[in-house]
Amino acid sequence: MAKIETLQWIGAADGRLQMIDQTRLPTELIEIQCRDVPTVWEAIKMLRVRGAPAIGIAAAYGVCLGLQAVAGRDEAGFFHHLHEVAAYLATSRPTAVNLFWALDRMKAKAETLRGKPTTEIAARLLDEARAIHEQDRAMCRAIGEHGAKLLADGQGVLTHCNAGGLATAEYGTALAVFFIAAEQGKRLSIYADETRPLLQGARLTAWELQKAGLDVTLICDSTAAQVMREGRIQAVITGADRIAANGDSANKIGTYGVAVLAAAHNIPFYIAAPTSTFDLSIATGAEIPIEQRDPREITHGFGRQTAPDGVKVYNPAFDVTPAKLIAAIICERGVIRPVTREAIAGMVG
Ligand code: MRU
């Protein structure tokens, strides 16, 4: 499979962050250059970079960009700026916990370096961002290996949104399972929900799977029940943006509906996510902040008005699938099954 470099740091501590502009896919593969923090913030907000792990990696590199202006200054000024930059990046999107996880990790690393010259702290924080990036690559590969054991040759699988290489450092989470299963010679028929309103399934998942030579069929979101009834689906796998201590999982709007449909058809519904997506500080999914997005994503999607002027719109970007509908959570450490508070604490805590 040709590698997709979703994010790349170019150069040394005075370098820049290069990312694929995912809003331009599938028709244009264009990379944008981020040389300052507001550009990274805008890229996260506008979904040029999206998917929980990729947002976290982008934010970590965003911190490094922010520190370029203050490397060499006194420690108090340096740390003040670091906290300002991290707080600003944290306002870009609220749901994916990987964003906050990565920012906290950068701040915690900086604390261990107090007393060193600030140029050195800045350089070591770039190493930390690179480590977050590389560890995500390894975690995704491990998720793929654990998850592939749950699938058999000849099965049909369904996924929602994009939890692929574009959403992570490489491989993805749900899509890593499909990529590794394919490497093992398992022939899967993969159904990709188009994923209204921003079409991550159509624009990104279908593009990634087709590019990798896997058998992918694009369906409207509203076709999911029908393909299940027709017996075409033996498993559903999606990613997650935040998983509460009890296993309730936030993911792209529509995921909850797919999980309900899977339960109605006795099809196992799996979540694939790295441990950086777990938020053990919250007891249940009721505490997960759900991002509300611009109504125009629904009324004026992709350049054409498709609803009457002034219509009321409700556009939550995510929903929460209750743990009881999730057959297993696949993370880099193994498969959590059944999905209970105790099993999660045992694997992740
Ligand atoms: O709004 P998005 O495109 O950032 O939403 C992404 C998802 O919901 C993904 O499924 C999730 O982040 C997991 S990515 C490995």
Short mmCIF file of C-alpha atoms and ligand atoms in Angstrom, two decimals:
data_model
loop_
_atom_site.label_atom_id
_atom_site.label_comp_id
_atom_site.label_asym_id
_atom_site.label_seq_id
_atom_site.Cartn_x
_atom_site.Cartn_y
_atom_site.Cartn_z
CA MET A 1 0.00 0.00 0.00
CA ALA A 2 1.40 3.43 -0.93
CA LYS A 3 1.96 5.35 2.28
CA ILE A 4 -0.26 8.32 3.07
CA GLU A 5 1.69 10.89 5.10
CA THR A 6 -1.19 12.67 6.78
CA LEU A 7 1.18 14.84 8.81
CA GLN A 8 4.90 15.52 8.45
CA TRP A 9 7.25 17.77 10.37
CA ILE A 10 9.70 19.28 7.90
CA GLY A 11 13.09 20.41 9.21
CA ALA A 12 14.48 20.90 12.71
CA ALA A 13 13.08 22.90 15.65
CA ASP A 14 12.68 25.93 13.35
CA GLY A 15 10.78 23.81 10.79
CA ARG A 16 7.12 23.56 9.79
CA LEU A 17 4.18 21.18 9.84
CA GLN A 18 3.00 19.84 6.49
CA MET A 19 -0.39 18.16 6.26
CA ILE A 20 -2.75 16.79 3.64
CA ASP A 21 -5.72 19.15 3.29
CA GLN A 22 -8.47 16.55 3.75
CA THR A 23 -11.20 18.98 2.69
CA ARG A 24 -9.84 18.75 -0.88
CA LEU A 25 -10.01 14.95 -1.13
CA PRO A 26 -10.88 12.82 -3.03
CA THR A 27 -10.38 14.92 -6.15
CA GLU A 28 -7.23 16.80 -5.11
CA LEU A 29 -4.31 15.56 -3.00
CA ILE A 30 -2.90 18.84 -1.74
CA GLU A 31 -0.52 19.48 1.14
CA ILE A 32 -0.62 22.67 3.16
CA GLN A 33 2.23 24.20 5.16
CA CYS A 34 1.59 25.32 8.73
CA ARG A 35 4.16 27.83 9.96
CA ASP A 36 2.22 29.23 12.92
CA VAL A 37 -0.29 28.23 15.57
CA PRO A 38 -3.38 29.96 14.09
CA THR A 39 -2.90 27.99 10.85
CA VAL A 40 -2.88 24.72 12.82
CA TRP A 41 -5.94 25.84 14.83
CA GLU A 42 -7.82 26.68 11.63
CA ALA A 43 -6.80 23.37 10.03
CA ILE A 44 -8.20 21.41 13.00
CA LYS A 45 -11.38 23.52 13.22
CA MET A 46 -12.12 23.26 9.48
CA LEU A 47 -11.28 19.52 9.35
CA ARG A 48 -8.31 19.94 7.01
CA VAL A 49 -6.80 17.54 9.54
CA ARG A 50 -9.37 15.43 11.37
CA GLY A 51 -9.79 12.12 13.14
CA ALA A 52 -9.01 11.91 16.84
CA PRO A 53 -5.37 10.69 16.77
CA ALA A 54 -4.39 12.99 13.87
CA ILE A 55 -5.83 16.00 15.69
CA GLY A 56 -3.68 15.14 18.73
CA ILE A 57 -0.51 14.82 16.64
CA ALA A 58 -1.23 18.10 14.81
CA ALA A 59 -1.77 19.90 18.14
CA ALA A 60 1.54 18.55 19.53
CA TYR A 61 3.39 19.93 16.50
CA GLY A 62 1.33 23.12 16.84
CA VAL A 63 2.84 23.63 20.28
CA CYS A 64 6.32 23.33 18.72
CA LEU A 65 5.44 26.01 16.15
CA GLY A 66 4.23 28.26 18.95
CA LEU A 67 7.47 27.86 20.86
CA GLN A 68 9.67 28.92 17.94
CA ALA A 69 9.09 32.58 18.84
CA VAL A 70 10.12 32.18 22.49
CA ALA A 71 12.95 29.62 22.35
CA GLY A 72 15.94 31.38 23.90
CA ARG A 73 13.83 33.64 26.12
CA ASP A 74 13.67 33.39 29.93
CA GLU A 75 11.99 30.35 31.47
CA ALA A 76 8.98 32.18 32.93
CA GLY A 77 8.12 33.80 29.59
CA PHE A 78 8.65 30.51 27.75
CA PHE A 79 6.34 28.55 30.04
CA HIS A 80 3.71 31.31 30.04
CA HIS A 81 3.65 31.18 26.23
CA LEU A 82 3.57 27.37 26.19
CA HIS A 83 0.44 27.38 28.37
CA GLU A 84 -1.19 30.09 26.25
CA VAL A 85 -0.55 28.18 23.03
CA ALA A 86 -1.85 24.91 24.49
CA ALA A 87 -4.98 26.61 25.84
CA TYR A 88 -5.65 28.19 22.44
CA LEU A 89 -5.21 24.91 20.52
CA ALA A 90 -7.54 23.21 23.04
CA THR A 91 -10.38 25.47 21.85
CA SER A 92 -10.26 24.14 18.27
CA ARG A 93 -12.55 21.10 18.74
CA PRO A 94 -14.10 19.72 21.97
CA THR A 95 -14.93 16.04 21.51
CA ALA A 96 -11.81 14.05 20.57
CA VAL A 97 -9.89 13.56 23.81
CA ASN A 98 -6.66 12.85 21.92
CA LEU A 99 -6.32 16.63 21.43
CA PHE A 100 -6.25 17.28 25.18
CA TRP A 101 -4.22 14.13 25.83
CA ALA A 102 -1.48 15.31 23.45
CA LEU A 103 -1.45 18.88 24.81
CA ASP A 104 -1.24 17.58 28.39
CA ARG A 105 1.59 15.27 27.43
CA MET A 106 3.54 18.17 25.89
CA LYS A 107 3.02 20.33 29.00
CA ALA A 108 4.00 17.47 31.31
CA LYS A 109 7.18 16.85 29.29
CA ALA A 110 8.06 20.54 29.50
CA GLU A 111 7.74 20.43 33.31
CA THR A 112 10.38 17.69 33.47
CA LEU A 113 12.78 19.99 31.58
CA ARG A 114 12.58 23.05 33.84
CA GLY A 115 16.03 24.49 34.55
CA LYS A 116 17.40 23.71 31.08
CA PRO A 117 17.95 26.44 28.45
CA THR A 118 14.64 27.20 26.71
CA THR A 119 16.17 26.44 23.27
CA GLU A 120 16.86 22.94 24.58
CA ILE A 121 13.35 22.59 26.03
CA ALA A 122 11.89 23.60 22.64
CA ALA A 123 14.07 21.02 20.87
CA ARG A 124 13.11 18.29 23.35
CA LEU A 125 9.42 19.13 22.90
CA LEU A 126 9.80 18.58 19.17
CA ASP A 127 11.23 15.15 20.03
CA GLU A 128 8.13 14.57 22.18
CA ALA A 129 5.77 15.53 19.33
CA ARG A 130 7.67 13.21 17.02
CA ALA A 131 7.35 10.45 19.66
CA ILE A 132 3.57 10.97 19.85
CA HIS A 133 3.50 10.69 16.05
CA GLU A 134 5.63 7.53 15.89
CA GLN A 135 3.83 5.86 18.81
CA ASP A 136 0.50 6.41 17.07
CA ARG A 137 1.85 4.61 13.98
CA ALA A 138 2.83 1.63 16.15
CA MET A 139 -0.46 1.67 18.09
CA CYS A 140 -2.48 1.62 14.88
CA ARG A 141 -0.52 -1.32 13.52
CA ALA A 142 -1.07 -3.23 16.79
CA ILE A 143 -4.81 -2.42 16.71
CA GLY A 144 -4.92 -3.84 13.19
CA GLU A 145 -3.22 -7.04 14.31
CA HIS A 146 -5.54 -7.60 17.29
CA GLY A 147 -8.64 -6.70 15.29
CA ALA A 148 -7.86 -8.83 12.27
CA LYS A 149 -8.26 -11.93 14.47
CA LEU A 150 -11.95 -11.06 14.81
CA LEU A 151 -12.56 -11.27 11.05
CA ALA A 152 -12.70 -14.29 8.75
CA ASP A 153 -12.00 -14.67 5.05
CA GLY A 154 -15.03 -13.85 2.90
CA GLN A 155 -16.85 -11.68 5.44
CA GLY A 156 -18.67 -8.42 4.81
CA VAL A 157 -17.86 -5.52 7.12
CA LEU A 158 -19.25 -2.04 7.51
CA THR A 159 -17.59 1.13 8.73
CA HIS A 160 -18.77 4.69 9.37
CA CYS A 161 -16.85 7.94 8.90
CA ASN A 162 -13.09 7.65 8.36
CA ALA A 163 -10.88 5.89 10.88
CA GLY A 164 -8.06 5.33 8.41
CA GLY A 165 -4.52 6.49 7.79
CA LEU A 166 -5.84 10.00 7.20
CA ALA A 167 -7.27 10.08 10.74
CA THR A 168 -4.04 8.88 12.37
CA ALA A 169 -0.27 8.77 11.79
CA GLU A 170 -0.68 5.75 9.49
CA TYR A 171 -2.92 2.68 8.94
CA GLY A 172 -5.83 4.04 11.00
CA THR A 173 -7.80 2.21 13.65
CA ALA A 174 -10.89 0.58 12.10
CA LEU A 175 -9.24 0.59 8.68
CA ALA A 176 -6.01 -0.85 10.14
CA VAL A 177 -8.06 -3.94 10.96
CA PHE A 178 -9.09 -4.22 7.30
CA PHE A 179 -5.56 -3.51 6.01
CA ILE A 180 -3.97 -6.17 8.24
CA ALA A 181 -6.73 -8.70 7.51
CA ALA A 182 -6.03 -8.13 3.80
CA GLU A 183 -2.28 -8.61 4.37
CA GLN A 184 -3.18 -11.95 5.98
CA GLY A 185 -5.00 -12.96 2.81
CA LYS A 186 -8.54 -12.47 4.14
CA ARG A 187 -10.83 -11.19 1.39
CA LEU A 188 -13.31 -8.75 2.91
CA SER A 189 -16.21 -6.94 1.29
CA ILE A 190 -16.09 -3.53 2.95
CA TYR A 191 -19.12 -1.26 2.99
CA ALA A 192 -18.41 2.43 3.69
CA ASP A 193 -21.22 4.67 4.90
CA GLU A 194 -20.93 7.99 3.07
CA THR A 195 -21.26 9.78 6.47
CA ARG A 196 -23.40 12.90 6.20
CA PRO A 197 -22.96 15.80 6.35
CA LEU A 198 -19.24 16.09 5.55
CA LEU A 199 -18.91 12.76 3.71
CA GLN A 200 -15.77 11.44 5.40
CA GLY A 201 -16.85 7.95 4.33
CA ALA A 202 -17.32 8.83 0.67
CA ARG A 203 -14.46 11.29 0.32
CA LEU A 204 -11.84 9.69 2.57
CA THR A 205 -12.60 6.05 3.49
CA ALA A 206 -13.62 5.05 -0.04
CA TRP A 207 -10.52 6.86 -1.39
CA GLU A 208 -8.14 5.18 1.06
CA LEU A 209 -9.54 1.68 0.62
CA GLN A 210 -9.72 1.96 -3.16
CA LYS A 211 -6.14 3.28 -3.29
CA ALA A 212 -5.02 0.28 -1.19
CA GLY A 213 -6.76 -2.11 -3.59
CA LEU A 214 -9.36 -3.35 -1.10
CA ASP A 215 -12.91 -4.26 -2.10
CA VAL A 216 -14.97 -1.24 -1.00
CA THR A 217 -18.60 -0.43 -1.75
CA LEU A 218 -19.93 3.04 -0.93
CA ILE A 219 -23.46 3.26 0.47
CA CYS A 220 -25.73 6.06 1.65
CA ASP A 221 -25.97 6.16 5.44
CA SER A 222 -29.62 5.16 5.09
CA THR A 223 -28.65 1.95 3.26
CA ALA A 224 -26.92 0.40 6.30
CA ALA A 225 -30.05 -1.37 7.58
CA GLN A 226 -30.76 -2.82 4.15
CA VAL A 227 -27.28 -4.29 3.60
CA MET A 228 -27.51 -5.85 7.07
CA ARG A 229 -30.90 -7.38 6.32
CA GLU A 230 -29.55 -8.72 3.02
CA GLY A 231 -26.93 -10.66 5.03
CA ARG A 232 -24.00 -8.76 3.54
CA ILE A 233 -22.50 -7.64 6.87
CA GLN A 234 -20.89 -9.92 9.47
CA ALA A 235 -19.20 -7.21 11.55
CA VAL A 236 -19.21 -3.44 12.02
CA ILE A 237 -16.02 -1.61 13.03
CA THR A 238 -15.69 2.13 13.66
CA GLY A 239 -13.22 4.39 15.39
CA ALA A 240 -13.93 6.59 18.41
CA ASP A 241 -13.24 10.14 19.53
CA ARG A 242 -13.57 9.58 23.26
CA ILE A 243 -14.30 6.48 25.33
CA ALA A 244 -15.62 6.91 28.89
CA ALA A 245 -14.54 4.68 31.81
CA ASN A 246 -17.63 2.48 31.32
CA GLY A 247 -17.02 2.01 27.58
CA ASP A 248 -19.61 4.46 26.22
CA SER A 249 -17.98 5.71 23.02
CA ALA A 250 -18.36 8.97 21.13
CA ASN A 251 -17.82 8.79 17.39
CA LYS A 252 -19.07 10.52 14.24
CA ILE A 253 -22.77 11.32 14.21
CA GLY A 254 -24.65 8.28 12.94
CA THR A 255 -22.44 5.71 14.67
CA TYR A 256 -25.01 5.15 17.43
CA GLY A 257 -27.66 4.42 14.82
CA VAL A 258 -25.39 1.92 13.10
CA ALA A 259 -24.78 0.18 16.45
CA VAL A 260 -28.53 -0.07 17.08
CA LEU A 261 -29.00 -1.55 13.60
CA ALA A 262 -26.17 -4.04 14.19
CA ALA A 263 -27.82 -5.16 17.46
CA ALA A 264 -31.15 -5.61 15.67
CA HIS A 265 -29.46 -7.89 13.14
CA ASN A 266 -27.26 -9.78 15.63
CA ILE A 267 -24.11 -8.42 14.08
CA PRO A 268 -21.12 -7.64 16.37
CA PHE A 269 -20.32 -3.95 16.63
CA TYR A 270 -16.67 -3.19 17.42
CA ILE A 271 -14.83 0.01 18.29
CA ALA A 272 -11.14 0.27 17.35
CA ALA A 273 -9.18 2.98 19.18
CA PRO A 274 -5.80 3.57 20.83
CA THR A 275 -5.51 4.00 24.60
CA SER A 276 -5.03 7.76 23.97
CA THR A 277 -8.77 7.87 23.08
CA PHE A 278 -9.89 6.64 26.51
CA ASP A 279 -10.93 9.25 29.05
CA LEU A 280 -11.03 7.43 32.37
CA SER A 281 -11.73 10.71 34.17
CA ILE A 282 -15.36 10.54 33.07
CA ALA A 283 -17.68 7.81 34.27
CA THR A 284 -20.08 7.61 31.33
CA GLY A 285 -20.70 8.97 27.85
CA ALA A 286 -23.16 11.52 29.25
CA GLU A 287 -20.13 13.62 30.23
CA ILE A 288 -18.59 13.71 26.75
CA PRO A 289 -18.81 17.21 25.23
CA ILE A 290 -20.44 16.98 21.83
CA GLU A 291 -19.32 19.46 19.20
CA GLN A 292 -22.06 21.44 17.48
CA ARG A 293 -21.12 22.55 13.98
CA ASP A 294 -22.15 25.18 11.48
CA PRO A 295 -25.71 24.65 10.12
CA ARG A 296 -24.37 25.45 6.66
CA GLU A 297 -22.67 22.05 6.59
CA ILE A 298 -26.21 20.66 6.22
CA THR A 299 -27.93 23.44 4.27
CA HIS A 300 -25.10 24.37 1.88
CA GLY A 301 -22.91 21.26 1.66
CA PHE A 302 -20.31 21.18 -1.09
CA GLY A 303 -21.27 24.36 -2.86
CA ARG A 304 -25.02 24.10 -3.32
CA GLN A 305 -27.96 25.22 -1.19
CA THR A 306 -30.06 22.15 -0.38
CA ALA A 307 -32.50 23.51 2.23
CA PRO A 308 -34.78 26.53 2.39
CA ASP A 309 -33.40 29.83 3.68
CA GLY A 310 -33.80 30.24 7.45
CA VAL A 311 -34.72 26.62 8.26
CA LYS A 312 -33.81 25.53 11.82
CA VAL A 313 -30.90 23.08 11.84
CA TYR A 314 -29.45 20.75 14.51
CA ASN A 315 -25.93 19.60 13.60
CA PRO A 316 -24.11 17.68 16.35
CA ALA A 317 -20.86 16.27 14.94
CA PHE A 318 -20.80 13.21 17.20
CA ASP A 319 -23.06 10.83 19.09
CA VAL A 320 -22.42 8.37 21.89
CA THR A 321 -22.86 4.62 21.51
CA PRO A 322 -23.65 2.99 24.87
CA ALA A 323 -21.23 0.31 26.00
CA LYS A 324 -23.96 -2.32 26.01
CA LEU A 325 -24.12 -2.14 22.21
CA ILE A 326 -20.36 -2.63 21.79
CA ALA A 327 -19.24 -6.27 21.50
CA ALA A 328 -15.56 -5.38 22.00
CA ILE A 329 -13.12 -2.49 21.97
CA ILE A 330 -9.91 -3.18 20.10
CA CYS A 331 -6.93 -1.17 21.37
CA GLU A 332 -3.18 -1.56 20.87
CA ARG A 333 -2.90 -3.67 24.03
CA GLY A 334 -5.52 -6.20 22.99
CA VAL A 335 -9.26 -6.78 22.77
CA ILE A 336 -11.51 -5.60 25.62
CA ARG A 337 -14.44 -7.99 25.78
CA PRO A 338 -16.96 -7.76 27.33
CA VAL A 339 -16.95 -3.98 27.49
CA THR A 340 -17.20 -3.30 31.21
CA ARG A 341 -15.70 -0.70 33.54
CA GLU A 342 -13.55 -3.42 35.14
CA ALA A 343 -12.24 -4.82 31.84
CA ILE A 344 -11.38 -1.29 30.64
CA ALA A 345 -9.62 -0.43 33.90
CA GLY A 346 -7.69 -3.70 33.65
CA MET A 347 -6.47 -3.03 30.10
CA VAL A 348 -6.13 0.75 30.01
CA GLY A 349 -5.94 2.00 33.61
O1 MRU B 1 -15.24 15.05 12.54
P1 MRU B 1 -14.14 14.05 12.29
O2 MRU B 1 -13.95 13.74 10.84
O3 MRU B 1 -12.86 14.46 12.98
O4 MRU B 1 -14.65 12.73 12.99
C1 MRU B 1 -13.79 11.62 13.01
C2 MRU B 1 -14.36 10.39 13.59
O5 MRU B 1 -15.46 10.38 14.09
C3 MRU B 1 -13.47 9.18 13.61
O6 MRU B 1 -14.22 8.02 13.50
C4 MRU B 1 -12.69 9.14 14.93
O7 MRU B 1 -12.02 10.35 15.14
C5 MRU B 1 -11.69 8.04 14.96
S1 MRU B 1 -10.33 8.30 13.88
C6 MRU B 1 -9.25 7.02 14.07
#
